[in-house]
Short mmCIF file of C-alpha atoms in Angstrom, two decimals:
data_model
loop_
_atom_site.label_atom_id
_atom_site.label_comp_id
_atom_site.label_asym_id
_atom_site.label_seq_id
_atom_site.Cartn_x
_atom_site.Cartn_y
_atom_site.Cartn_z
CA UNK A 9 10.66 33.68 -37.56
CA UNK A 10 8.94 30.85 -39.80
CA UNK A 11 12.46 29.49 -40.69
CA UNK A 12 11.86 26.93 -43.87
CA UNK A 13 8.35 26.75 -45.32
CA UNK A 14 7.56 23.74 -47.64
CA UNK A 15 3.76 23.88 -49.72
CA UNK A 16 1.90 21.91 -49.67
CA UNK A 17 2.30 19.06 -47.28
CA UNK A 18 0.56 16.41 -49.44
CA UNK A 19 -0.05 16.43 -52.66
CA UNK A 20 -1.15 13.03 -54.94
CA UNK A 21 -0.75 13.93 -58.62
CA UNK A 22 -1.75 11.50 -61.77
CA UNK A 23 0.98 10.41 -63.84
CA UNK A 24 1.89 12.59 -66.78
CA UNK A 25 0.51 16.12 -64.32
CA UNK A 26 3.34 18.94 -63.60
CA UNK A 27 3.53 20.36 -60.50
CA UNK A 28 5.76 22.77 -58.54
CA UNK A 29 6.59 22.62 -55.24
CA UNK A 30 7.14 25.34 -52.82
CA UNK A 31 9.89 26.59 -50.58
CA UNK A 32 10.49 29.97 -48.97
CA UNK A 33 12.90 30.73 -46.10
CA UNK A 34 13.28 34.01 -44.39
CA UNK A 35 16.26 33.91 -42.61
CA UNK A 36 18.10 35.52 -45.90
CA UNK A 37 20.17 32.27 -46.86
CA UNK A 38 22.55 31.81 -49.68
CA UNK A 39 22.46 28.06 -50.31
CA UNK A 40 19.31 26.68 -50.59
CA UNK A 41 18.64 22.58 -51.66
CA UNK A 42 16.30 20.18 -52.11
CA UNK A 43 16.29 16.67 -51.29
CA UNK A 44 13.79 13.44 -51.97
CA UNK A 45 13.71 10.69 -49.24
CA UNK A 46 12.54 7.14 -49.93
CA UNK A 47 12.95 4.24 -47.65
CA UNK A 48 16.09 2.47 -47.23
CA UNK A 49 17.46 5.75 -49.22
CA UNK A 50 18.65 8.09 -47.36
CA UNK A 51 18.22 11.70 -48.15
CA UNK A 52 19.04 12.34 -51.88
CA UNK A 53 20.12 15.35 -52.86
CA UNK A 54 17.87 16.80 -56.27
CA UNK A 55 19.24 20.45 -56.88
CA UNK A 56 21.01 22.97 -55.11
CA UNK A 57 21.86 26.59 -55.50
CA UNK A 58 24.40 28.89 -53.88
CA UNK A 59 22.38 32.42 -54.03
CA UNK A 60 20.22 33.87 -56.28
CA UNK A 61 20.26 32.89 -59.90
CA UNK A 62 22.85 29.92 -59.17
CA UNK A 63 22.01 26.40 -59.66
CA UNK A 64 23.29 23.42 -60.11
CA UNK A 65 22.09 19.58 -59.95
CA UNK A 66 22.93 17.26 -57.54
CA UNK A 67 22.88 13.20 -56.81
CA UNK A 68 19.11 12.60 -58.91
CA UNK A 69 18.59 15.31 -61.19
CA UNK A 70 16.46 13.95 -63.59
CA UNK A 71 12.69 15.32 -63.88
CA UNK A 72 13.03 18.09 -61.84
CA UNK A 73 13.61 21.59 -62.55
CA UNK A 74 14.64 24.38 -60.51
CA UNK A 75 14.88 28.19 -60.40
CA UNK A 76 16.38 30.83 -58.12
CA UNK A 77 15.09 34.17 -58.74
CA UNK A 78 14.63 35.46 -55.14
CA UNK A 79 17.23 34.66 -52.16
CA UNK A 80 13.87 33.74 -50.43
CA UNK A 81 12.52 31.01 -53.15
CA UNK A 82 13.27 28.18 -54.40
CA UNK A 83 10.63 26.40 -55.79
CA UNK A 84 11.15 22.48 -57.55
CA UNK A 85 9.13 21.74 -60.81
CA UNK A 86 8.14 18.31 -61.25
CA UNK A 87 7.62 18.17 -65.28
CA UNK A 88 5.74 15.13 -66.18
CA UNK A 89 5.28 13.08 -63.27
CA UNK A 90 6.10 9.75 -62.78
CA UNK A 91 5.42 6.90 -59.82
CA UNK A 92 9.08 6.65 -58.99
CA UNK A 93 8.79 10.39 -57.84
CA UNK A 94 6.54 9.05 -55.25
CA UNK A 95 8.61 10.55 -51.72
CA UNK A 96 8.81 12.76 -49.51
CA UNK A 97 10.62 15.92 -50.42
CA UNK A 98 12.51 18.16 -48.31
CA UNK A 99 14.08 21.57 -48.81
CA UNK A 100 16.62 22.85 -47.38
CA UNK A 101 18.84 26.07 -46.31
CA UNK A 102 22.06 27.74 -44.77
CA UNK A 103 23.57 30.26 -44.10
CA UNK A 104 27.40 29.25 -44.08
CA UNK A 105 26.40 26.04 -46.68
CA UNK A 106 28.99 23.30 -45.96
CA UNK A 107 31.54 25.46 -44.35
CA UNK A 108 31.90 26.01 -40.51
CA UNK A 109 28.91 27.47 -39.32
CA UNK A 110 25.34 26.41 -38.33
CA UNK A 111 24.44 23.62 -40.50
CA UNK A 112 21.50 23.27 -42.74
CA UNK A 113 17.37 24.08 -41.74
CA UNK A 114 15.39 21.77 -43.02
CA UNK A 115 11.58 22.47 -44.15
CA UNK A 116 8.55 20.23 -42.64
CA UNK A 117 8.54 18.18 -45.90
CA UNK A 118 6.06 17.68 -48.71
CA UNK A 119 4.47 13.91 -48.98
CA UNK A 120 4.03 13.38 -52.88
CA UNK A 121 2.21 10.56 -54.25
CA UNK A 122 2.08 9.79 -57.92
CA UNK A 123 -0.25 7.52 -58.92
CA UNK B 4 28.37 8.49 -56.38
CA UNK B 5 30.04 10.38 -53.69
CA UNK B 6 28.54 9.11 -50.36
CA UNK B 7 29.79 8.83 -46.48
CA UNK B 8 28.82 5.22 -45.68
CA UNK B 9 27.23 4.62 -42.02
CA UNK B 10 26.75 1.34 -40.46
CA UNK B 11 24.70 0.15 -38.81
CA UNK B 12 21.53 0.44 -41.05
CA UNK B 13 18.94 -0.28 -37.96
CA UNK B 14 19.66 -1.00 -34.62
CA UNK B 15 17.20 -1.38 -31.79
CA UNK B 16 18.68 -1.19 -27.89
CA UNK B 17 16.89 -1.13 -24.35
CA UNK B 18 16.67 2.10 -22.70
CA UNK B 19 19.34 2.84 -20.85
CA UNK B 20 21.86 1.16 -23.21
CA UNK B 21 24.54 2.54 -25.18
CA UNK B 22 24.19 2.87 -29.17
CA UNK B 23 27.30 3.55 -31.46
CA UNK B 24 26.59 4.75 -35.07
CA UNK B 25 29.75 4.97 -37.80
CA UNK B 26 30.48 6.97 -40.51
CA UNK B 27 32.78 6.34 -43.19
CA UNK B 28 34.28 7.88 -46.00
CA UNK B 29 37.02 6.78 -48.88
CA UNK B 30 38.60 10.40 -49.03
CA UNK B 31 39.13 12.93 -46.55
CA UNK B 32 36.61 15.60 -45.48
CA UNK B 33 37.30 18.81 -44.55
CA UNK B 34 33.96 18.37 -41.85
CA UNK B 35 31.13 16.16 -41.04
CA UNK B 36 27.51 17.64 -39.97
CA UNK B 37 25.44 15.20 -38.10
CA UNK B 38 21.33 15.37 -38.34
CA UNK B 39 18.57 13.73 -36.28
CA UNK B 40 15.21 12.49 -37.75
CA UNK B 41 12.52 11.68 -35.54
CA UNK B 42 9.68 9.50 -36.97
CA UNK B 43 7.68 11.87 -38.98
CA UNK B 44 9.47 14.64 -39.00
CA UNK B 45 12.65 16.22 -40.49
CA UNK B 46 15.95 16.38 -40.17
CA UNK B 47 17.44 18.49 -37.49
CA UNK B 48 21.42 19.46 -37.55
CA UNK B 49 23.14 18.68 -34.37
CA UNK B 50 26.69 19.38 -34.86
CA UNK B 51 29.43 20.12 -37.08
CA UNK B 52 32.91 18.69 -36.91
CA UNK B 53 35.67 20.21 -38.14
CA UNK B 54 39.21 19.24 -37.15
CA UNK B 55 40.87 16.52 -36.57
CA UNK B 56 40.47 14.02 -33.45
CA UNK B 57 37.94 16.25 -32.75
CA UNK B 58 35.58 15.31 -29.93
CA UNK B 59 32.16 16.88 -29.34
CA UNK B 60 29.84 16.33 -26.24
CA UNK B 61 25.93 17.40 -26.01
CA UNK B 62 24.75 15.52 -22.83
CA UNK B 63 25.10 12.12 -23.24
CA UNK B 64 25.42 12.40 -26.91
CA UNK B 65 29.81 12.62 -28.05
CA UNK B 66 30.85 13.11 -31.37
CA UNK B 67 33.97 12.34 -32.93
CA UNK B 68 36.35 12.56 -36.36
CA UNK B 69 38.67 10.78 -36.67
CA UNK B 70 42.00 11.68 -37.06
CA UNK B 71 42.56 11.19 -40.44
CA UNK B 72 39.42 13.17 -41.11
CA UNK B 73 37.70 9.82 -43.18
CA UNK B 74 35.95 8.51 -40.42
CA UNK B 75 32.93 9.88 -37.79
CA UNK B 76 30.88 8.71 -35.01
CA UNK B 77 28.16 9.54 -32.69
CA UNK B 78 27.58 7.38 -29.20
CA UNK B 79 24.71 8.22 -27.49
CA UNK B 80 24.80 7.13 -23.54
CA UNK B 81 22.16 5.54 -21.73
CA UNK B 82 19.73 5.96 -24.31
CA UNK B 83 16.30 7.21 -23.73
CA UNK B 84 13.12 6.83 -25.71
CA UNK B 85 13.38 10.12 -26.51
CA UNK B 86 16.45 9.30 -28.57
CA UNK B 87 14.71 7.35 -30.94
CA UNK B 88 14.86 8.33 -34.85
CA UNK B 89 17.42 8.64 -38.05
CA UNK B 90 20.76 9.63 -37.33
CA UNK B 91 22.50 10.97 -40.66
CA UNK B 92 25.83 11.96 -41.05
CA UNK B 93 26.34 14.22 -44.24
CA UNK B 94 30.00 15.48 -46.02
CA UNK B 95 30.27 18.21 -48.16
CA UNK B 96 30.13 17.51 -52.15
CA UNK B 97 33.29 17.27 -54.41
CA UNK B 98 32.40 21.38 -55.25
CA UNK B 99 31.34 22.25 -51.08
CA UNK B 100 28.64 23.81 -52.62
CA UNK B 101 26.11 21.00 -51.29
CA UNK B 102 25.59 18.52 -47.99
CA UNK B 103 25.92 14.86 -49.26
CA UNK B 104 24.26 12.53 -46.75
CA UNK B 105 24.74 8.85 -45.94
CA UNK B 106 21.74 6.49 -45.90
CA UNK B 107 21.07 7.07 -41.67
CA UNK B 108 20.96 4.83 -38.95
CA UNK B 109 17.70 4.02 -37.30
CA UNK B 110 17.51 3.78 -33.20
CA UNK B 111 14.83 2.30 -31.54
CA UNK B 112 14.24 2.08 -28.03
CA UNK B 113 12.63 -0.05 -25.84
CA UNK B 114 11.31 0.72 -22.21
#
């Protein structure tokens, strides 16, 4: 039972580079979202989806795209990278979402440097 | 935007003092998760609250909502080193389709 699995860990892209980041959960989740965390911040929410080809964008949308093709995936596209995406990024996953259930399962986070 | 509001920001205690950590929102939610963040590592959901005046124990950790539903907080006990971290509360977004969460408290404990 992996739970949430976030690739890579670290990853230090140039200014300008795409990238996509990875996230996979197998405990057959609906909603699925990702979130960037900066000091001071908080966790802000990016983009979220509800099942499989639903999506929608959340608190800090802007130069990231997602996709939902598999209840398993949901992978984050950085398009043109720029230092103030410098975080760490975290996805996320539940089964009952924000009603009464089990809460959200978090992935071990990807460090992302922009330089 | 739409965000709970916790206070305090930081707060550092001696083991085997008490810490308080508030949550606060300008409408009413229909229920509050709570998270922990240890240094390094991510968040971790420790409870859900749901109605109102509802009161939640895990050892020496009690939740509560308040009973207008606008308000949460978590008091840990006699806190222990192992306590230390980022406590987040988090409300659901205007559609419930997402977790919103506040900015976190961070505990720190001295021995």
């Amino acid at each position: 039972n992996a739970g949430v699995t976030q690739t890579p860990k670290f990853q230090v892209l140039k200014t300008g580079q795409s990238m996509t980041l990875q996230c996979a959960q197998d405990m057959n989740h609906e909603y699925m979202s990702w979130y960037r965390q900066d000091p001071g911040m908080g966790l802000r929410l990016i983009h979220y989806s509800v099942g499989a080809g639903i999506t929608d964008q959340g608190e800090v949308p802007n130069g990231y795209n997602v996709s939902r093709s598999t209840t398993e995936d949901f992978p984050l596209r950085l398009l043109s990278a720029a230092p103030s995406q410098t975080s760490v990024y975290f996805c996320a996953s539940s089964y009952s979402g924000t009603g009464i259930g089990y809460g959200y399962t978090f992935g071990s986070g990807t460090r992302l440097t922009v330089v | 935007g739409q965000q709970v509001m916790q206070i305090p920001q930081y707060q550092h205690v001696q083991e085997g003092e008490d810490f308080t950590t508030y949550c606060n929102s300008s409408t009413t939610l229909s229920n509050i998760q709570w998270y922990k963040q240890r240094p390094g590592g991510h968040p971790v959901f420790l409870i859900q609250l749901v109605k109102s005046g509802e009161v939640k124990k895990q050892k020496r950790l009690t939740f509560q909502f308040g009973e207008a539903k606008k308000n949460s907080s978590l008091h840990i006990t006699a806190t222990q080193t192992t306590d230390v971290g980022t406590y987040f509360c988090a409300q659901a977004n205007q559609a419930g389709t997402a977790l919103i969460f506040g900015k976190g408290t961070t505990l720190s404990v001295s021995s």
